[in-house]
Tab-separated table of C-alpha atoms in Angstrom:
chain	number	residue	atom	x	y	z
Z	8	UNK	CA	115.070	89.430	78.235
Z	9	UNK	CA	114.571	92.666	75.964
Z	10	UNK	CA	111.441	94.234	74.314
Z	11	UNK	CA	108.854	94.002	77.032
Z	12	UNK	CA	105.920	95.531	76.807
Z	13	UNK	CA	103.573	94.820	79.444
Z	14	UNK	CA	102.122	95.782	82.826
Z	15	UNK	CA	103.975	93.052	84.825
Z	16	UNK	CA	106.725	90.445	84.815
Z	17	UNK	CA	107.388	86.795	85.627
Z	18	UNK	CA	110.123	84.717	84.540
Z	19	UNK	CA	108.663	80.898	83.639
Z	20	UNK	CA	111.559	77.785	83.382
Z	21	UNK	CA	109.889	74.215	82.542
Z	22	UNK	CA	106.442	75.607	83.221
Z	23	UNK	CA	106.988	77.225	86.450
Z	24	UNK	CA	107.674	81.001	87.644
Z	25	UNK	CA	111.547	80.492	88.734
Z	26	UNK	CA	111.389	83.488	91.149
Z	27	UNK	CA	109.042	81.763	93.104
Z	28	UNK	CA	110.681	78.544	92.676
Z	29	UNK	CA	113.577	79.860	93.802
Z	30	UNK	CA	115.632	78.585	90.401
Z	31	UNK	CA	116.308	82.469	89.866
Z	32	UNK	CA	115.426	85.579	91.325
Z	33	UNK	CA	114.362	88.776	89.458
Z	34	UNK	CA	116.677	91.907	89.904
Z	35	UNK	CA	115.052	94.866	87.805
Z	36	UNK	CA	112.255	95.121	85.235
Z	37	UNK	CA	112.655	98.600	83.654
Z	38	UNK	CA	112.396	100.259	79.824
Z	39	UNK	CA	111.073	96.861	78.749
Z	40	UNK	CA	113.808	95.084	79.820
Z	41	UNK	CA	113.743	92.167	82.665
Z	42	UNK	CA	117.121	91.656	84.491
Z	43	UNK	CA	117.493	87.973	86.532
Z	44	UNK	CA	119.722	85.646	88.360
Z	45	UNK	CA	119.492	81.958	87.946
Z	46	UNK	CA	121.392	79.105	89.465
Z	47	UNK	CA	121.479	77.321	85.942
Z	48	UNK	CA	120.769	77.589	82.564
Z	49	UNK	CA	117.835	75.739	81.013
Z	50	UNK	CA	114.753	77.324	78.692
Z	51	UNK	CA	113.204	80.676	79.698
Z	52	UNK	CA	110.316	82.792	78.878
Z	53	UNK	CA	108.216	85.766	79.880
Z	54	UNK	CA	104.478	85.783	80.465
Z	55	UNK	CA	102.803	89.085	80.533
Z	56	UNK	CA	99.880	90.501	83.535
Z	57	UNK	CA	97.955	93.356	82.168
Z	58	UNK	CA	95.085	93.104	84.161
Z	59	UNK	CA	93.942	92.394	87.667
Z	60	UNK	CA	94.143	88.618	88.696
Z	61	UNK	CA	95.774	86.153	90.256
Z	62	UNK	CA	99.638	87.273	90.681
Z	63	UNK	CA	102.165	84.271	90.867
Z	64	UNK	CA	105.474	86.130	90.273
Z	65	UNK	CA	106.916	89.257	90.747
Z	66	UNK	CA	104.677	92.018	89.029
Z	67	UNK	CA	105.646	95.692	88.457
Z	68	UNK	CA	102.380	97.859	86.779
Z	69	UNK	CA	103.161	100.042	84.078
Z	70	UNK	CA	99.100	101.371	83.925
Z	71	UNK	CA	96.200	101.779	86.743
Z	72	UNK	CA	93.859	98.628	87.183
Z	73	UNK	CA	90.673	98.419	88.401
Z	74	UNK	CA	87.928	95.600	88.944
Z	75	UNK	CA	84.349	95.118	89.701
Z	76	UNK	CA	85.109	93.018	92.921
Z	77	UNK	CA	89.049	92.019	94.073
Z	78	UNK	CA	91.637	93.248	91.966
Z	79	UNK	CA	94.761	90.762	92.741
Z	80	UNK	CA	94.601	87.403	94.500
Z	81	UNK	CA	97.927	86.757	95.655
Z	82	UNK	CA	98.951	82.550	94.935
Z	83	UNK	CA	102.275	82.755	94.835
Z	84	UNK	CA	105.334	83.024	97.926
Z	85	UNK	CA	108.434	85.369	97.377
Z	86	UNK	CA	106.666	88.032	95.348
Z	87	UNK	CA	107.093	91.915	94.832
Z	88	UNK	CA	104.725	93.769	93.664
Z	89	UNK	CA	105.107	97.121	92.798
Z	90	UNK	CA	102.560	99.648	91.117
Z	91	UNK	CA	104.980	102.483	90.912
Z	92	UNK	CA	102.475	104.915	91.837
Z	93	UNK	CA	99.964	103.631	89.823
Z	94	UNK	CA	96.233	103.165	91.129
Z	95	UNK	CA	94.545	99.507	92.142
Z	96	UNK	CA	90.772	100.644	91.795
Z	97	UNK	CA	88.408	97.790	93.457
Z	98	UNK	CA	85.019	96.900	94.507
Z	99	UNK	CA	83.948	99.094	91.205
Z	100	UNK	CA	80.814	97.449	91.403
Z	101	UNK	CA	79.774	98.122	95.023
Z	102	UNK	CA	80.407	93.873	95.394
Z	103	UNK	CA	82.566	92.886	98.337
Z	104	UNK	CA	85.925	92.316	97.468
Z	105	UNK	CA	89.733	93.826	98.132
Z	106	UNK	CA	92.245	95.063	96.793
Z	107	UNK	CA	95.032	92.625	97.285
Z	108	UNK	CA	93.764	89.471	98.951
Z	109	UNK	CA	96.559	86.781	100.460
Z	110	UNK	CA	94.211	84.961	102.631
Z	111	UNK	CA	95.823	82.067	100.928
Z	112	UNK	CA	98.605	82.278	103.301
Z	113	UNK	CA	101.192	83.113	101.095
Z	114	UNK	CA	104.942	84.218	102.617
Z	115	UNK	CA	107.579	86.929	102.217
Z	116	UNK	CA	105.181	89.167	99.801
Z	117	UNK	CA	105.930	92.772	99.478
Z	118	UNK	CA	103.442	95.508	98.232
Z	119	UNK	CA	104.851	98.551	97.664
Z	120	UNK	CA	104.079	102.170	95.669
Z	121	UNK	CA	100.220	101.285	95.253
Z	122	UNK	CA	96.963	103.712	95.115
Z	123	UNK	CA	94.474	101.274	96.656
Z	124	UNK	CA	90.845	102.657	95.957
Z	125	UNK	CA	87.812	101.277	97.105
Z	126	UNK	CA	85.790	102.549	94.434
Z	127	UNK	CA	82.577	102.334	95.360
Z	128	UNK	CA	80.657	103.905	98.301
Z	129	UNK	CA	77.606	102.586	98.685
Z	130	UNK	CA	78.808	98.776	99.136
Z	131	UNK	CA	77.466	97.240	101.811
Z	132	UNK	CA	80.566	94.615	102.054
Z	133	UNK	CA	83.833	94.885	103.945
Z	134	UNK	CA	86.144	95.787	101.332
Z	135	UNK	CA	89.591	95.770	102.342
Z	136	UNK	CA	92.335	97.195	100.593
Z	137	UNK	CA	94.472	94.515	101.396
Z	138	UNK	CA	94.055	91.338	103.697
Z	139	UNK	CA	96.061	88.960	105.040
Z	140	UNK	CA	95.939	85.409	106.620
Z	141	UNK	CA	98.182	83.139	108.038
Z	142	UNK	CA	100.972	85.413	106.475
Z	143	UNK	CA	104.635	85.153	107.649
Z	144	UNK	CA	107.665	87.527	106.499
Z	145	UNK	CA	105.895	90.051	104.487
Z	146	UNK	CA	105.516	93.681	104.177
Z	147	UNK	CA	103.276	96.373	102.958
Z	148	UNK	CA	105.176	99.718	102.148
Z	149	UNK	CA	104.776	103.162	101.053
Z	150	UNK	CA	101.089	102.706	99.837
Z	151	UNK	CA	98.255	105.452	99.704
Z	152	UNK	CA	94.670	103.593	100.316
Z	153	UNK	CA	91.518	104.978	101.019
Z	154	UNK	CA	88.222	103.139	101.846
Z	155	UNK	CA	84.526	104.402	102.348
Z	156	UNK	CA	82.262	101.905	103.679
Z	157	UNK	CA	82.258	100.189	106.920
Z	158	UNK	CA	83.915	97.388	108.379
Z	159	UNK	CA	86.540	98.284	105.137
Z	160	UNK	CA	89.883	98.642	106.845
Z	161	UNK	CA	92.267	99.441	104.976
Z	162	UNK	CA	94.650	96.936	106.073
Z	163	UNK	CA	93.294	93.625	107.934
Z	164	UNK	CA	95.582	91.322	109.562
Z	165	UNK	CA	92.702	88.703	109.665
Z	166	UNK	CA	94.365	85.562	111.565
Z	167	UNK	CA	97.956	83.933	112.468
Z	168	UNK	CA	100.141	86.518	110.585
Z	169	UNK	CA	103.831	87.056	111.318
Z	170	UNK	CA	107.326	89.450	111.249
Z	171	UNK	CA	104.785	91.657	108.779
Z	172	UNK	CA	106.069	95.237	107.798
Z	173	UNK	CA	103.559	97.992	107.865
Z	174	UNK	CA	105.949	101.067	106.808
Z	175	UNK	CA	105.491	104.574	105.306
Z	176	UNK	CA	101.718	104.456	104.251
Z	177	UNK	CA	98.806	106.881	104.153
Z	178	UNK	CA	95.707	104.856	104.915
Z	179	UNK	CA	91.995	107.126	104.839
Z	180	UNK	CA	88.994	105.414	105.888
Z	181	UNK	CA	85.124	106.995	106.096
Z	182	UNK	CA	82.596	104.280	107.118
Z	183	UNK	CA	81.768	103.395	110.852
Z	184	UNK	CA	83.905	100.494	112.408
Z	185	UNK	CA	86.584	101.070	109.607
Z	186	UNK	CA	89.761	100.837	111.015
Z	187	UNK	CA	93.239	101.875	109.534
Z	188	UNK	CA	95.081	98.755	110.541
Z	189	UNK	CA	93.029	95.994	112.216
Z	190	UNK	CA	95.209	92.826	113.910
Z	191	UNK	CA	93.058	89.622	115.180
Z	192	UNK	CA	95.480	87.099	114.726
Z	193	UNK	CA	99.544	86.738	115.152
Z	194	UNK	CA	102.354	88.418	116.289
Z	195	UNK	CA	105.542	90.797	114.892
Z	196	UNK	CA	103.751	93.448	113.398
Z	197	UNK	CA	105.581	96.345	113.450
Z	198	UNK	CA	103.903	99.264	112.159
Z	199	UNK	CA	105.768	102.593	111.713
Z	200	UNK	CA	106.247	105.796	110.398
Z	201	UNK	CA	102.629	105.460	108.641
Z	202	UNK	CA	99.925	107.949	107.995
Z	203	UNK	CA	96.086	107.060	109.508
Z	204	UNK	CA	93.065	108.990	108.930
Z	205	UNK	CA	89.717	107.700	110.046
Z	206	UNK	CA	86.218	109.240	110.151
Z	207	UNK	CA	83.451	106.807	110.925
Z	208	UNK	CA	81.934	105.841	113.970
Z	209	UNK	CA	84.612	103.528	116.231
Z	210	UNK	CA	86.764	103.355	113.385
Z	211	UNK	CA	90.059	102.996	115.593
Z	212	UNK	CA	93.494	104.165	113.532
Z	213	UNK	CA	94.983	100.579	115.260
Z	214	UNK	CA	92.351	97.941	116.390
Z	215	UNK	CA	95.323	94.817	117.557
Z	216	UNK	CA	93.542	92.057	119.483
Z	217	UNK	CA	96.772	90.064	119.703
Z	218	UNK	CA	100.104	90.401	121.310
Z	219	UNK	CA	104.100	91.262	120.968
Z	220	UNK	CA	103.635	94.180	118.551
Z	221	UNK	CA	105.368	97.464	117.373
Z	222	UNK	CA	103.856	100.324	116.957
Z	223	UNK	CA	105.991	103.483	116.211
Z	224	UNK	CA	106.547	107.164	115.128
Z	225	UNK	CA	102.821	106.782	113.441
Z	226	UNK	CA	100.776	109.988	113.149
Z	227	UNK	CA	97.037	109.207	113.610
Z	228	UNK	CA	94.324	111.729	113.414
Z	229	UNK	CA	90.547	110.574	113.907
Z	230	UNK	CA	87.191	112.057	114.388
Z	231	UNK	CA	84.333	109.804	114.401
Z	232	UNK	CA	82.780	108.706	118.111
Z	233	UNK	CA	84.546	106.169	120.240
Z	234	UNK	CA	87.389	106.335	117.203
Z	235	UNK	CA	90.290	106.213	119.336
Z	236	UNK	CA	93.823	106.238	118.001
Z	237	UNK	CA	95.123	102.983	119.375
Z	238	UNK	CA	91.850	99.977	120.352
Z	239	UNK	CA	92.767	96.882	122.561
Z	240	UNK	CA	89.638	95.510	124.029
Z	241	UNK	CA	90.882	91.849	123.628
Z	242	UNK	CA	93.951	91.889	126.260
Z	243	UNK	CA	96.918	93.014	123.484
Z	244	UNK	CA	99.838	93.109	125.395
Z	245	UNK	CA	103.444	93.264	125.257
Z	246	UNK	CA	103.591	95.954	122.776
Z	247	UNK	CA	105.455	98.939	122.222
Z	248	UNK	CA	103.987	102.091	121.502
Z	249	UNK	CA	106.935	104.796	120.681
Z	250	UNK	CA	106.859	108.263	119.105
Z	251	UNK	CA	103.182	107.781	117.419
Z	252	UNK	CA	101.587	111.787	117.376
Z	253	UNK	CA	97.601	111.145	118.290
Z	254	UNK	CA	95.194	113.562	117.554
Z	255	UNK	CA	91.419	112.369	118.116
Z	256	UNK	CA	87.951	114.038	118.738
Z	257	UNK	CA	85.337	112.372	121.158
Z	258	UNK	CA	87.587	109.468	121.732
Z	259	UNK	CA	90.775	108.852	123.589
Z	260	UNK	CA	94.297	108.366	122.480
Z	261	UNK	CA	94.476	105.038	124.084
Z	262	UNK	CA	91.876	102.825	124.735
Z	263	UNK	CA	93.167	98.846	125.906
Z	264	UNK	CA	91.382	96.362	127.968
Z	265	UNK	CA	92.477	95.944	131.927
Z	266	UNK	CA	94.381	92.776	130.794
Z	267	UNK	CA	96.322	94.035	128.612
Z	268	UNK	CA	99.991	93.769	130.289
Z	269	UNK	CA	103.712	94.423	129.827
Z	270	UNK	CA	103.221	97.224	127.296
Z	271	UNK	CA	105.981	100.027	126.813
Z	272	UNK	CA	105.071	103.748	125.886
Z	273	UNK	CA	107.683	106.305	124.983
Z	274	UNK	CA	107.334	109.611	123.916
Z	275	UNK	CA	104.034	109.508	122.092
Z	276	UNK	CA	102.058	112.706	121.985
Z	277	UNK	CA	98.048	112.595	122.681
């Protein structure tokens, strides 16, 4: 399909988005030109995002967004979406909302290359930059967010998420209770090679309240009271902590609860 000119892609067959069909799959979108596989031929067309929304395919942006509340509202399995750098402003309007919200439970999405900007300061909502529930076989990579309020973490693994990918980001939060990554629900996260920066008062870099985790090669620097780097008060066990770099003030590097068993620490540096 030649001549695009839009902000995102999605390839539609008999009314419905073939990637997430599975009817085709999309390789490349690039220079207004979208590149797909499909298992048959049949009648296609290309609908256009240029805005935030509700995402139901694939979706490269070719321009920064931004939105009074949430930006995207993911309804739509087997999705990409890439900003290629550009921003994802949300929560313009000081109302709660996030960045990318899948609480719908959709599986194996990707976000990738995204600013993620919680706009406004003075909300007094949690306004997460992205959230997730009951979420299998996804991943969130090489993303720069930054959140001000509290209770905004930057990412929120809310309930009954699994095998998620939390690679290569830079995540910034200022208001109390704000963590970097927050787990309540689920297991498989593996979290590496990220960037956390957090402020506020108690606003751990890792808050996990759940078990079987990874947690690796992170480098975590916080400064607010009682902000330690890594929080299990809930009995998270059976995780590994390897090669994270920990650098806190008034708090400690590790802070877990007395049940928390079977845990594995290598070579981290407090």
């Amino acid at each position: 399909v030649h001549s695009f000119n839009i902000s995102s892609n999605e390839v539609i067959t008999t009314g419905f988005d073939c990637n997430a069909t599975g009817t085709c799959s999309i390789l490349s979108y690039a220079g207004g030109t979208v590149i797909f596989n499909t298992t048959g031929f049949s009648s296609f067309s290309a609908n256009e995002v240029s805005s935030c929304g509700a995402i139901t395919s694939s979706t490269t942006l070719r321009n920064s967004v931004s939105s009074a509340g949430t930006c995207f509202t993911i309804n739509s399995s087997h999705i990409t979406i890439d900003c290629e750098g550009f921003t994802v402003n949300y929560s313009t309007a000081g109302v709660e909302g996030y960045g990318f919200d899948n609480t719908g439970g959709y599986a194996n999405v990707t976000i990738r290359d995204c600013i993620i900007f919680e706009s406004n300061s003075n909300s007094s909502a949690a306004d997460y930059a992205i959230a997730f529930r009951n979420v299998r076989d996804s991943s969130i990579i090489n993303n720069s967010i930054r959140t001000f309020t509290a209770n905004s973490h930057a990412v929120y693994m809310i309930t009954q998420v699994h095998n998620i990918t939390i690679a290569n980001n830079s995540a910034r939060t200022s208001g109390d209770s704000a963590s970097g990554i927050r787990i309540d629900g689920g297991n498989n996260v593996t979290a590496s090679y990220n960037y956390i920066n957090t402020t506020g008062l108690s606003s751990y870099a890792v808050d996990t309240r759940t078990l079987k985790h990874t947690f690796a090669f992170n480098n975590i620097n916080t400064s607010g009271g009682a902000a330690h780097g890594f929080y299990s008060a809930f009995g998270g066990g059976n995780i590994n902590y390897s090669g994270n770099r920990i650098t806190t003030q008034l708090a400690m590097g590790f802070s877990l609860a007395t049940n928390a068993n079977n845990n594995f620490f290598e070579n981290n540096n407090i």
